Coordinates of C-alpha atoms in Angstrom, one line a residue:
X29 CA 0.0 0.0 0.0
X30 CA 1.9 3.1 -1.3
X31 CA 1.1 6.6 -0.1
X32 CA 1.9 10.1 -1.2
X33 CA 2.6 12.9 1.3
X34 CA 1.4 16.5 0.4
X35 CA 1.3 19.9 2.1
X36 CA -1.4 22.5 2.3
X37 CA -2.6 25.4 4.3
X38 CA -3.2 25.1 8.0
X39 CA -6.5 26.2 9.6
X40 CA -5.9 29.9 8.9
X41 CA -4.9 29.6 5.2
X42 CA -1.5 30.7 6.2
X43 CA 1.9 29.5 4.9
X44 CA 3.0 29.8 8.5
X45 CA 0.6 27.1 9.5
X46 CA 1.0 24.2 7.2
X47 CA -0.5 20.7 7.2
X48 CA 1.2 17.7 5.9
X49 CA -1.0 14.7 5.1
X50 CA -0.8 11.3 3.3
X51 CA -3.2 9.6 1.1
X52 CA -3.2 6.3 -0.8
X53 CA -1.5 6.5 -4.2
X54 CA -4.4 4.6 -5.9
X55 CA -6.9 7.0 -4.5
X56 CA -4.9 10.0 -5.4
X57 CA -4.4 8.8 -9.0
X58 CA -8.2 8.6 -9.4
X59 CA -8.6 12.1 -7.9
X60 CA -6.0 13.5 -10.2
X61 CA -7.6 12.0 -13.3
X62 CA -10.8 13.9 -12.4
X63 CA -9.0 17.0 -11.1
X64 CA -6.3 17.9 -13.7
X65 CA -5.2 14.7 -15.5
X66 CA -1.7 14.8 -14.1
X67 CA 0.2 11.7 -12.8
X68 CA 1.4 11.8 -9.2
X69 CA 5.1 12.5 -10.1
X70 CA 4.2 15.5 -12.2
X71 CA 1.6 16.8 -9.7
X72 CA 4.1 16.6 -6.8
X73 CA 6.5 18.9 -8.7
X74 CA 3.8 21.4 -9.8
X75 CA 1.0 21.5 -7.2
X76 CA -0.1 24.6 -5.4
X77 CA -1.5 24.6 -1.9
X78 CA -4.9 25.7 -3.3
X79 CA -5.0 22.4 -5.2
X80 CA -3.9 20.3 -2.2
X81 CA -6.4 22.1 0.0
X82 CA -9.2 20.7 -2.3
X83 CA -7.6 17.3 -2.3
X84 CA -7.5 17.4 1.5
X85 CA -11.2 18.3 1.6
X86 CA -12.0 15.4 -0.7
X87 CA -9.8 13.0 1.3
X88 CA -11.7 14.0 4.5
X89 CA -15.0 13.3 2.8
X90 CA -13.7 9.9 1.6
X91 CA -11.6 9.1 4.6
X92 CA -12.1 5.3 4.3
X93 CA -11.0 5.0 0.7
X94 CA -8.3 7.7 0.8
X95 CA -6.8 6.4 4.1
X96 CA -6.1 10.0 5.1
X97 CA -3.4 10.3 7.7
X98 CA -2.1 13.6 9.1
X99 CA 1.7 13.8 9.7
X100 CA 3.4 15.3 12.8
X101 CA 0.4 14.7 15.0
X102 CA -1.9 17.2 13.3
X103 CA -5.5 15.9 13.5
X104 CA -8.6 17.5 12.2

């Protein structure tokens, strides 16, 4: 079970308060097909925090299939 780690805004949409999270690669590949058509490797080099904020929102809605995990003890 491979995962991808991403960063996005913290609770205040501030770069000073960042959230790092992991999701399953298979789940992320499906989301990216719908979202922008990029593969994971390309997305990881080009993404913005606005994009990962949307991915985090979707991962929270689909917590069971995304296997969302927050890094460094951050829990929402």
